[in-house]
mmCIF file of C-alpha atoms (C1' of nucleotides) in Angstrom:
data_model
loop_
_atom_site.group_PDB
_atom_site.id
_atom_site.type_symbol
_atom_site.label_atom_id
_atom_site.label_comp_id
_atom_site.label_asym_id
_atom_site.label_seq_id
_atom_site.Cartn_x
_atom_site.Cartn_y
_atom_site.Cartn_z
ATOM 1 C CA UNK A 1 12.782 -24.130 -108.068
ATOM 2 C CA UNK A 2 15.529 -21.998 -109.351
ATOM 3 C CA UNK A 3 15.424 -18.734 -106.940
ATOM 4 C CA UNK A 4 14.091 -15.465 -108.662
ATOM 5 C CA UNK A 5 16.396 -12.604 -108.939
ATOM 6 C CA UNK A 6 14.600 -9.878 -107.004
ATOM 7 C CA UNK A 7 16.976 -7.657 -106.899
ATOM 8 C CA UNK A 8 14.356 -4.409 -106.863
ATOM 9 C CA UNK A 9 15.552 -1.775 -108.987
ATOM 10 C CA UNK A 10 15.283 0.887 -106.138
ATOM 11 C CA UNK A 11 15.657 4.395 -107.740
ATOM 12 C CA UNK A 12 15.907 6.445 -105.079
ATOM 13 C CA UNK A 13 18.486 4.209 -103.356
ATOM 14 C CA UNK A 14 20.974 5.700 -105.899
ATOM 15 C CA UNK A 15 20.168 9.267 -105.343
ATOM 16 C CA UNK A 16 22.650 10.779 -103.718
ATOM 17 C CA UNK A 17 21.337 13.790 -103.016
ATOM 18 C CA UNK A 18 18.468 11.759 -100.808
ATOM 19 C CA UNK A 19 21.452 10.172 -99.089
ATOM 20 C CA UNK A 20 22.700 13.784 -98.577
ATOM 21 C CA UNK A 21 19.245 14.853 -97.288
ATOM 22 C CA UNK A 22 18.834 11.803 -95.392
ATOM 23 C CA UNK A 23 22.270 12.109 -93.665
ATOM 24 C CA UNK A 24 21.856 15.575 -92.360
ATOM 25 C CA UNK A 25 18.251 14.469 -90.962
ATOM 26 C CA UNK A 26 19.600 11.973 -89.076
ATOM 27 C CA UNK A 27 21.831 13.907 -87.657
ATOM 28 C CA UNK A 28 19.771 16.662 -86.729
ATOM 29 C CA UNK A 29 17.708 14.389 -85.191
ATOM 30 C CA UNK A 30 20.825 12.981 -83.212
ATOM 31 C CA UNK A 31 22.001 16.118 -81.838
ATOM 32 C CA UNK A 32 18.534 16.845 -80.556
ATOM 33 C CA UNK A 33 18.207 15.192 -76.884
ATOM 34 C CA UNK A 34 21.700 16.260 -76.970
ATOM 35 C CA UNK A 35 20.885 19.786 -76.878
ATOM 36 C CA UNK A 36 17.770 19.976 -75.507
ATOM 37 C CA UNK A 37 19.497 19.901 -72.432
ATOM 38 C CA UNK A 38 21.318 23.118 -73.090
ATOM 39 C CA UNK A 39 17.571 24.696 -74.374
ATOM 40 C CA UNK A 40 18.686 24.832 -77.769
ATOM 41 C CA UNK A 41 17.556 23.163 -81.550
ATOM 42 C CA UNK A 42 20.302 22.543 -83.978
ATOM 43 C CA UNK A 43 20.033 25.445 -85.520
ATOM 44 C CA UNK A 44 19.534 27.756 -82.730
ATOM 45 C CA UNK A 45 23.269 26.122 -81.539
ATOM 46 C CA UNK A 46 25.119 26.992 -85.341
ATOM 47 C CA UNK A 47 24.170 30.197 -84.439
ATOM 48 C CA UNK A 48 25.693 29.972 -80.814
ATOM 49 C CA UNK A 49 28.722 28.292 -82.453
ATOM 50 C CA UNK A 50 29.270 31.202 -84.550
ATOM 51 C CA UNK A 51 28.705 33.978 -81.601
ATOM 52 C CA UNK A 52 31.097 31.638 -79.331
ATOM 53 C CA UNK A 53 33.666 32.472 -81.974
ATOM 54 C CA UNK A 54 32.589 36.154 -82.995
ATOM 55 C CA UNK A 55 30.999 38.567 -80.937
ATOM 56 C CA UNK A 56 29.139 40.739 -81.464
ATOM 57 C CA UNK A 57 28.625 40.045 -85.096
ATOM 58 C CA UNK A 58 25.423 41.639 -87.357
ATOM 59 C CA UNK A 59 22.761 39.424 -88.510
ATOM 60 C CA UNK A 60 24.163 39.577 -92.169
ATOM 61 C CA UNK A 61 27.155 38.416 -90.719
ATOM 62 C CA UNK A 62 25.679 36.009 -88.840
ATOM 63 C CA UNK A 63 23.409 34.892 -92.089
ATOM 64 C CA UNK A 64 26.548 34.796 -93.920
ATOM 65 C CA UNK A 65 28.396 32.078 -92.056
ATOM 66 C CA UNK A 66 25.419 30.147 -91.791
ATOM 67 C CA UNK A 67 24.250 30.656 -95.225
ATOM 68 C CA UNK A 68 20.656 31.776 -93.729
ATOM 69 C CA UNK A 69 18.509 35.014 -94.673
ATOM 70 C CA UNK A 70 16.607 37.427 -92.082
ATOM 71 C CA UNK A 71 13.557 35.484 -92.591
ATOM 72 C CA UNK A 72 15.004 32.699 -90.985
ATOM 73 C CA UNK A 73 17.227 34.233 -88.102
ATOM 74 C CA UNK A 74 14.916 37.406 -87.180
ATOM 75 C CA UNK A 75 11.967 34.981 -85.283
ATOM 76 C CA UNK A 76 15.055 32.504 -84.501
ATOM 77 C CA UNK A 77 17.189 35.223 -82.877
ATOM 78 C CA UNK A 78 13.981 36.418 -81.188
ATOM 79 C CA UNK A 79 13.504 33.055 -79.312
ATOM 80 C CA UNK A 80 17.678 32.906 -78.040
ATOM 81 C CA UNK A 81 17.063 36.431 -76.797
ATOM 82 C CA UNK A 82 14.044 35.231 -75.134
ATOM 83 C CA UNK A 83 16.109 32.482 -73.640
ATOM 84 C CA UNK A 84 18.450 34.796 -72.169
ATOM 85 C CA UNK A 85 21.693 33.857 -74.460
ATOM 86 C CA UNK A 86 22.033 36.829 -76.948
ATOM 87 C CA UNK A 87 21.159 40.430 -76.932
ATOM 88 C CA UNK A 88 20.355 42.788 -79.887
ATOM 89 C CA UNK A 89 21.347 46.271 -80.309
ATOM 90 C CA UNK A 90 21.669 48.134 -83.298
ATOM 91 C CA UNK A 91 25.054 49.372 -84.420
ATOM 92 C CA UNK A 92 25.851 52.970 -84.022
ATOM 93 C CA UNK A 93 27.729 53.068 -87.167
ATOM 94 C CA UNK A 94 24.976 52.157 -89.331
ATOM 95 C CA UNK A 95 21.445 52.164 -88.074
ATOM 96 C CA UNK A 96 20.231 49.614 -89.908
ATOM 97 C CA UNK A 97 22.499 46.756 -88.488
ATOM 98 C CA UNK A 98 21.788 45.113 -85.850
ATOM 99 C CA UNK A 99 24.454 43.590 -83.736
ATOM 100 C CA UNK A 100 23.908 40.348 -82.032
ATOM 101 C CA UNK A 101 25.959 39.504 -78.557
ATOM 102 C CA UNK A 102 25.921 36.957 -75.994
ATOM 103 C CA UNK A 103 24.822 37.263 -72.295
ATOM 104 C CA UNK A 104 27.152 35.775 -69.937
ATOM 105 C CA UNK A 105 24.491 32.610 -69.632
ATOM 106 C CA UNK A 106 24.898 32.118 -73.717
ATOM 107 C CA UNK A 107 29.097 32.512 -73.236
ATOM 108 C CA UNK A 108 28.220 30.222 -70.464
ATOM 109 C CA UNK A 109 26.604 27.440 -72.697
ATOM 110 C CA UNK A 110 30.252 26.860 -74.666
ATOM 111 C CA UNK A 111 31.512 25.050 -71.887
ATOM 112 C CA UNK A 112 28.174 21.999 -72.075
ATOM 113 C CA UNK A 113 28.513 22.336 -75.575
ATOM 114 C CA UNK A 114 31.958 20.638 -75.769
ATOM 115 C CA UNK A 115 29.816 17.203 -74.226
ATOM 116 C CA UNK A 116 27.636 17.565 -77.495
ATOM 117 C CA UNK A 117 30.499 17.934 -80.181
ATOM 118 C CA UNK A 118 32.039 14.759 -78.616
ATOM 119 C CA UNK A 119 28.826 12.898 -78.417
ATOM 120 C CA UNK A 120 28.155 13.224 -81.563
ATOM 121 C CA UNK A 121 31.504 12.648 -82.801
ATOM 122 C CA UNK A 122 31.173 9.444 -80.627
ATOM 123 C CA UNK A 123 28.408 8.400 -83.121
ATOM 124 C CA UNK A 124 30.149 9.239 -86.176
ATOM 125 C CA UNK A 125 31.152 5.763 -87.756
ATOM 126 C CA UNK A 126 34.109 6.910 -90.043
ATOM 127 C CA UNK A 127 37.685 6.847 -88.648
ATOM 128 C CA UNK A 128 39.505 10.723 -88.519
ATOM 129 C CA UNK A 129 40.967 10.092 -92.155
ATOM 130 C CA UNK A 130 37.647 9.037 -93.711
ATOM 131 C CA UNK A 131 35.406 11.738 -91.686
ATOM 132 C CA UNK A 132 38.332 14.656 -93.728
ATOM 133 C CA UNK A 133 37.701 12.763 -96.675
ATOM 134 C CA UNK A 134 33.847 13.336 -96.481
ATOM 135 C CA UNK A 135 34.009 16.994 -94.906
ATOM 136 C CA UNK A 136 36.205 17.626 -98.092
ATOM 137 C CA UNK A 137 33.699 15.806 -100.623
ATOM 138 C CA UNK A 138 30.890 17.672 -99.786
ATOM 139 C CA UNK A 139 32.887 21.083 -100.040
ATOM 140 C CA UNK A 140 32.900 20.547 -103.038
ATOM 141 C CA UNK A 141 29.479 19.344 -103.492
ATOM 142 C CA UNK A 142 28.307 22.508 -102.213
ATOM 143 C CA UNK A 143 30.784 24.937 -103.737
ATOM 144 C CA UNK A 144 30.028 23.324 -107.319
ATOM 145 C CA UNK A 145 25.753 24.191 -106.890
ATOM 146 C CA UNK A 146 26.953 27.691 -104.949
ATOM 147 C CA UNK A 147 29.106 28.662 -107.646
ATOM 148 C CA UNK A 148 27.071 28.156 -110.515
ATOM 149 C CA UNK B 1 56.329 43.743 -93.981
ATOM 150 C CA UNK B 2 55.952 40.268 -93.294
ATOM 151 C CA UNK B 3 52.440 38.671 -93.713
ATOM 152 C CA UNK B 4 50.515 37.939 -90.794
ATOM 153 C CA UNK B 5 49.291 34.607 -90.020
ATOM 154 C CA UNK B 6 45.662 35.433 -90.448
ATOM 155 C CA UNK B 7 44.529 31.812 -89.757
ATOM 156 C CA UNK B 8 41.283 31.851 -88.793
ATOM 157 C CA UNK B 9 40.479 29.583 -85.779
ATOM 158 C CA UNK B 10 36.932 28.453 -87.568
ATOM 159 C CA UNK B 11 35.073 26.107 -85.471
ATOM 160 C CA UNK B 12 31.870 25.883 -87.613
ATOM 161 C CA UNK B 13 33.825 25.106 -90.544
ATOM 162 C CA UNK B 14 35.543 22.093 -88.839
ATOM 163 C CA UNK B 15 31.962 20.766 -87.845
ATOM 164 C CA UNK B 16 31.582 17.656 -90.486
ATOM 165 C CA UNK B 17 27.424 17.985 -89.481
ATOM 166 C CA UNK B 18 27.386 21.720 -90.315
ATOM 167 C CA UNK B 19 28.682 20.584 -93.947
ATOM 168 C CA UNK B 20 26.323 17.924 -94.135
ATOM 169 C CA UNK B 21 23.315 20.001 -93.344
ATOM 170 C CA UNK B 22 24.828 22.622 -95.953
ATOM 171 C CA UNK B 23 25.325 20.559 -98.859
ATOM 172 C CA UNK B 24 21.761 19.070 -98.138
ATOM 173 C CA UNK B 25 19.797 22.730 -98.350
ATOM 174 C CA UNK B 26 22.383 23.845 -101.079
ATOM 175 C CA UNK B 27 21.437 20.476 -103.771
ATOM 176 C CA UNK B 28 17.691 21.086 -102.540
ATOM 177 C CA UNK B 29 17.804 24.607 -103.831
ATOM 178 C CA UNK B 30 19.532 23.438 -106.639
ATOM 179 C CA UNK B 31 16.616 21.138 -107.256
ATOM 180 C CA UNK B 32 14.049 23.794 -106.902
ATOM 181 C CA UNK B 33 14.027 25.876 -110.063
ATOM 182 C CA UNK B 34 14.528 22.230 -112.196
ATOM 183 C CA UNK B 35 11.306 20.853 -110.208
ATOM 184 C CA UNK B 36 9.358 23.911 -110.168
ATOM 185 C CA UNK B 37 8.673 23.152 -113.952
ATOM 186 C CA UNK B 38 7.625 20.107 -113.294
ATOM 187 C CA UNK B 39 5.502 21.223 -109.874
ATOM 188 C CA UNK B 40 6.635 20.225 -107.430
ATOM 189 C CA UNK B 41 8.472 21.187 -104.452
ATOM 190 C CA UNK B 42 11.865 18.329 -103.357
ATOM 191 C CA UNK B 43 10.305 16.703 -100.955
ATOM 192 C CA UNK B 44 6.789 16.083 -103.140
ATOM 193 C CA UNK B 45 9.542 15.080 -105.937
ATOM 194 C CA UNK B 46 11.229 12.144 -103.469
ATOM 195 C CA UNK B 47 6.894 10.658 -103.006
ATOM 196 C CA UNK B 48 6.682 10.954 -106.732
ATOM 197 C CA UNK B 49 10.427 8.782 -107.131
ATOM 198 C CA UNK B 50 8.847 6.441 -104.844
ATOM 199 C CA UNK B 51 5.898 5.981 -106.598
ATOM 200 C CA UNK B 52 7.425 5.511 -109.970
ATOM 201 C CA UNK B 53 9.214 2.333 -108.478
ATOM 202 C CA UNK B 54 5.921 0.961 -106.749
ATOM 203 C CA UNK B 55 2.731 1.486 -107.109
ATOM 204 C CA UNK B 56 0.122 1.662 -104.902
ATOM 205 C CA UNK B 57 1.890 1.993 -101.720
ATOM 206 C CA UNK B 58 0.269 2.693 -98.440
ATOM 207 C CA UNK B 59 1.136 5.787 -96.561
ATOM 208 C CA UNK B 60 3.163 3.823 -94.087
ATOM 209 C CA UNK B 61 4.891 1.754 -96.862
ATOM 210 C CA UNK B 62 6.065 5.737 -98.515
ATOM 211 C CA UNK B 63 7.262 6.760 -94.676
ATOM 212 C CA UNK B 64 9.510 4.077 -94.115
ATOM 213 C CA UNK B 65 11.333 4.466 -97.622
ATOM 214 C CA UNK B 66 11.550 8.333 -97.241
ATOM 215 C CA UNK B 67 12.171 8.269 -93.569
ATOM 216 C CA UNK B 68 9.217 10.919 -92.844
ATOM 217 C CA UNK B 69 6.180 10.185 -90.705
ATOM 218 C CA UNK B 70 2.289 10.760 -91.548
ATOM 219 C CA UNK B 71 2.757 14.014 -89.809
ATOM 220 C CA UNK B 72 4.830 14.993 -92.736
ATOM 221 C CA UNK B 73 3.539 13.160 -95.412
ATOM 222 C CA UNK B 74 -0.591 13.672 -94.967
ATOM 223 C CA UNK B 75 -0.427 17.341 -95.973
ATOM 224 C CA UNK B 76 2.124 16.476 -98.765
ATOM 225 C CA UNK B 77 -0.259 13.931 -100.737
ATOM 226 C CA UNK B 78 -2.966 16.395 -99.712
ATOM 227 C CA UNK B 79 -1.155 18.458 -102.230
ATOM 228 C CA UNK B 80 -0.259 16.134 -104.328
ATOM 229 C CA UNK B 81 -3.676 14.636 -104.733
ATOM 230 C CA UNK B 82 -5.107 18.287 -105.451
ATOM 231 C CA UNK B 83 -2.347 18.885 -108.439
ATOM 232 C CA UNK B 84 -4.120 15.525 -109.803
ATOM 233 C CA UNK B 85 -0.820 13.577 -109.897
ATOM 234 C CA UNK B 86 -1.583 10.815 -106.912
ATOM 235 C CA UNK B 87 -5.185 9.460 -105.531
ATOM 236 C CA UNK B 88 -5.946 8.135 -102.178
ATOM 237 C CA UNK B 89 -7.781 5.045 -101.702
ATOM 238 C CA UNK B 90 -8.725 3.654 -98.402
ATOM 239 C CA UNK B 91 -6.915 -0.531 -98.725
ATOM 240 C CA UNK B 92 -9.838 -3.294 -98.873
ATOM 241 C CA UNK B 93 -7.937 -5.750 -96.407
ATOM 242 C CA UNK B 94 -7.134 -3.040 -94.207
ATOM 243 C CA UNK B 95 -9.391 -0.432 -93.485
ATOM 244 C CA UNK B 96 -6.599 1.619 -91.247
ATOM 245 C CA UNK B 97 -4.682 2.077 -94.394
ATOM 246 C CA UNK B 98 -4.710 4.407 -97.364
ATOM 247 C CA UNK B 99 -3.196 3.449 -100.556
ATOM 248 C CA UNK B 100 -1.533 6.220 -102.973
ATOM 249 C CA UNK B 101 -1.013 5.326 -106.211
ATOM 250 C CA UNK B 102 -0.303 7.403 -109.451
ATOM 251 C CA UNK B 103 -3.042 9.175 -111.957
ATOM 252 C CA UNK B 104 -2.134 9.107 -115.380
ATOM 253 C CA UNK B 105 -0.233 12.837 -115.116
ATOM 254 C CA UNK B 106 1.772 11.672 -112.377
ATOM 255 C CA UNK B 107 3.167 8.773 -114.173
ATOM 256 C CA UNK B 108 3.719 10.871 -117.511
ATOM 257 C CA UNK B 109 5.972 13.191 -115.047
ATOM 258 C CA UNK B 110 8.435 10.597 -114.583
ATOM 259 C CA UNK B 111 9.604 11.397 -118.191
ATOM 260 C CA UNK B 112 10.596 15.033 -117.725
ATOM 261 C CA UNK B 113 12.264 14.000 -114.203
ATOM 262 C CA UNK B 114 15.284 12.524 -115.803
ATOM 263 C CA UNK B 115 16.255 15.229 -117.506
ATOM 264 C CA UNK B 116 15.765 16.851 -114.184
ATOM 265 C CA UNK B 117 18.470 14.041 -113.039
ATOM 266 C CA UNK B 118 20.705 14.584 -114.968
ATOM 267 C CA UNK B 119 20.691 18.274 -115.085
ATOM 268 C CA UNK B 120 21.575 17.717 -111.011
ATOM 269 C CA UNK B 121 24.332 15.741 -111.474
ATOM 270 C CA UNK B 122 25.868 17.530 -114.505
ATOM 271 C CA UNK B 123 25.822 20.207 -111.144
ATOM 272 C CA UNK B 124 27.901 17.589 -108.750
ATOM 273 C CA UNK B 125 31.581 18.481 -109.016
ATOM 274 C CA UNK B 126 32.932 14.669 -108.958
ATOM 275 C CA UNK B 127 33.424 12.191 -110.585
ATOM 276 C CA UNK B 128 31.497 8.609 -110.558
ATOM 277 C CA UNK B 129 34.072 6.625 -108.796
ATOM 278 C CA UNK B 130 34.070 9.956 -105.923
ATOM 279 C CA UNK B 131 30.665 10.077 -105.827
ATOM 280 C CA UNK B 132 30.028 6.637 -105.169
ATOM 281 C CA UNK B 133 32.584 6.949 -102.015
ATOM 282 C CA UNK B 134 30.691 10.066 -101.145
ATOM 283 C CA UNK B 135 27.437 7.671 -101.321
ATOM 284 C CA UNK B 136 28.569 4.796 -98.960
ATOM 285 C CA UNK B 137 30.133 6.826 -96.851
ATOM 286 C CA UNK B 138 27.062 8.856 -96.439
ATOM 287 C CA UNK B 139 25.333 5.084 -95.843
ATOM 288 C CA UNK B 140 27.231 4.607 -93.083
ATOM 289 C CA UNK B 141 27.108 7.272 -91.481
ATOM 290 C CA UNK B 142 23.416 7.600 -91.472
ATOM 291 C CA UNK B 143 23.243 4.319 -90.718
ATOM 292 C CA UNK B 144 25.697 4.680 -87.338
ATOM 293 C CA UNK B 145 23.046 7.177 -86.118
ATOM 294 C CA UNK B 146 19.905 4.994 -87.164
ATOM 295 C CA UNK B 147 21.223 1.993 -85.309
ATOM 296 C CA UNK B 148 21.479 3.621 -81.737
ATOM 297 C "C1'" DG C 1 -16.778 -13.206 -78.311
ATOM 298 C "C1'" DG C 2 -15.101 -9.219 -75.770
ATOM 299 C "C1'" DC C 3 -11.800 -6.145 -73.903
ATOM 300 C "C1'" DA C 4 -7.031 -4.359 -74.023
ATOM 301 C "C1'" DA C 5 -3.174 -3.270 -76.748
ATOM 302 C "C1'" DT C 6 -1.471 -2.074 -81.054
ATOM 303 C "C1'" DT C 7 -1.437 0.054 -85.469
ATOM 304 C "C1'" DA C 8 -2.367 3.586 -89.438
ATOM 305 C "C1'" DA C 9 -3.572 8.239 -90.657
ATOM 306 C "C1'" DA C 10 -4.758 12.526 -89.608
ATOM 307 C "C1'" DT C 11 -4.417 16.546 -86.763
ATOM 308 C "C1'" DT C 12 -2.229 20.073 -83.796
ATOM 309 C "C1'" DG C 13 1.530 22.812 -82.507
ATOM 310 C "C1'" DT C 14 6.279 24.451 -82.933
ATOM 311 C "C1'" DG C 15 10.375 25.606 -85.469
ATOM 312 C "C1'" DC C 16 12.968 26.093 -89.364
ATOM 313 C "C1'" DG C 17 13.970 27.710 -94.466
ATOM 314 C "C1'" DC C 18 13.214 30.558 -98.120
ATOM 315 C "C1'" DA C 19 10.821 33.672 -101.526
ATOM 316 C "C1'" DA C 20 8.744 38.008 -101.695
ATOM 317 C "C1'" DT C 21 7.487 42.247 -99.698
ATOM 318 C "C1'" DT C 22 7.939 46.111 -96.433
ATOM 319 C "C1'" DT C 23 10.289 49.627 -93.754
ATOM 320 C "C1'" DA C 24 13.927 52.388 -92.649
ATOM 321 C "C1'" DA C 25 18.704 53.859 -93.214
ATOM 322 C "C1'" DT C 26 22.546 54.651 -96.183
ATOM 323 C "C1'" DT C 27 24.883 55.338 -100.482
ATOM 324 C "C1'" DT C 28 25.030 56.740 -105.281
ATOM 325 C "C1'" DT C 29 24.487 59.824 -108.670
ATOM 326 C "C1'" DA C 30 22.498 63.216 -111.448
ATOM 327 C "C1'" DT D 1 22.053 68.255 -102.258
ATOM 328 C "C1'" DA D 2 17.806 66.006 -103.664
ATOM 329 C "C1'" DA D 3 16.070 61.924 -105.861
ATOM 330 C "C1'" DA D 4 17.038 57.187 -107.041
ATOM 331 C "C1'" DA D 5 19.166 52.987 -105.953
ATOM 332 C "C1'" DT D 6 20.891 49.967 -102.640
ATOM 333 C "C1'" DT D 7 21.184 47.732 -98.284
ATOM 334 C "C1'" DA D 8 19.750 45.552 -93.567
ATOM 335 C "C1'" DA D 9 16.105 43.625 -90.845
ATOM 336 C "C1'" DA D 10 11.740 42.404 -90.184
ATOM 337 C "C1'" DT D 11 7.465 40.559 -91.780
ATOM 338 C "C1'" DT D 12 4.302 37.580 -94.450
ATOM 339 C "C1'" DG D 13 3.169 33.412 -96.537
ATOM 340 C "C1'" DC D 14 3.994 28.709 -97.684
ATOM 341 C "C1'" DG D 15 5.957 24.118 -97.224
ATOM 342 C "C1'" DC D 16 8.313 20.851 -94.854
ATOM 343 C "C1'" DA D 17 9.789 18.025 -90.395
ATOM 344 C "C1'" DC D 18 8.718 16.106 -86.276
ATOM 345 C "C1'" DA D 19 6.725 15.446 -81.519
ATOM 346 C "C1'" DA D 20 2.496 14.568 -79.409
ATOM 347 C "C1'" DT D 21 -2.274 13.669 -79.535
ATOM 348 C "C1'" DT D 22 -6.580 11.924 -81.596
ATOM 349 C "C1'" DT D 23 -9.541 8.767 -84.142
ATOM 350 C "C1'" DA D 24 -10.640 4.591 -86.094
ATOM 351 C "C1'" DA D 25 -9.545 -0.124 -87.340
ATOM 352 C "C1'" DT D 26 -7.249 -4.372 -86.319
ATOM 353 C "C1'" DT D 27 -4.941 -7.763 -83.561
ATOM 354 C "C1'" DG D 28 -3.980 -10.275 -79.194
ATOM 355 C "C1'" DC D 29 -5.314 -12.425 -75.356
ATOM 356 C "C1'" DC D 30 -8.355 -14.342 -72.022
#
DNA sequence: GGCAATTAAATTGTGCGCAATTTAATTTTA
DNA sequence: TAAAATTAAATTGCGCACAATTTAATTGCC
């Protein structure tokens, strides 16, 4: 009996923007024993990746880099000054800022965090080349749906 | 005056996962206005492109293909079932089991998703043959973090 | 057949992520 | 300069996303 073609047209299988979606899941979900160790979630560390650079920098600053709003990073910066790793005072300049810095345990934290970028580099399956190649696709994936 | 080297030493911008996650809320905003008219929220949308391929499928059967657990999904065809476009019936061989499958509104919907689909990628800035590197290199690097 | 282990959904709890609103401070402008 | 408009954070409300637990049904094993 002559085999049946079942090749399933699968729909979402050529979504790319499921792939995308899918993609940064899985790695969310990667770095996650990975920096549960340092008392951190993924997004609690982009914000600690931004401070390690910049310090102190406002929460619209801080939203700006990150591309996140106050409804997000209010209760988020809340729980990283709870932890001990950033403080909050507001600006002098302009009461209504508020100016995130880091306690010596969050400018501490950089030095773990090094184990987690190369962990998860580790898992990345592209070589440099192809890894610049996709960092530079999806720039402009995002800039084309920012700048519309 | 000579200009400065103002060169930027930006470490979140060199983090390939930061760009990932970016480009994943960014298209998923893009999405929302385009599915709001049809009502539903992204991740209701991904069930519904599911469904449209096969139909019934059990809870369990929609988690593996989407990659999101009943924790996720129960409330989601909760909602889904009370905008009429899915129904929930418990399987005959398998009493454990619940079976989704489509009412007549939710398979009419499919129609005004493709102009949804194309609408999103008349927003992705590249072209096929890019896209489809984009794609498989998205694959595999999803896949290097599945297959731990 | 009967008990243990497994499985499928649902539930609970926590943490984003974002729209919309609120509050307070600053800037614009009439 | 006083009122209106704008801006910065915080708050509220809703919808995922996922870990962990619970409940009920099925399967495995003796």
């Amino acid at each position: 009996m002559k085999k049946q073609q079942v090749q399933e047209f699968n729909y979402l299988d050529q979504q790319p923007c499921f792939k995308l979606y899918l993609a940064s899941k899985t790695v969310i979900q990667a770095y996650g024993p990975l920096l549960k160790s340092l008392g951190l979630t993924y997004p609690q560390y982009l914000v600690m990746v931004v401070l390690w650079e910049t310090e102190p920098l406002a929460v619209k600053d801080l939203g700006a880099r990150l591309h996140l709003d106050s409804g997000t990073l209010s209760p988020l910066l809340k729980k990283l000054q709870d932890k001990k790793f950033v403080e909050k005072d507001r600006s002098k300049d302009d009461e209504r800022s508020v100016l995130i810095s880091l306690t010596a345990a969050g400018r501490k934290l950089k030095e773990k965090a090094y184990g987690v970028q190369s962990d998860i580099r580790a898992g990345i399956c592209l070589h440099d080349e192809k890894l610049k190649e996709l960092t530079e696709m999806l720039d402009s994936f995002t800039e084309g749906f920012l700048n519309r």
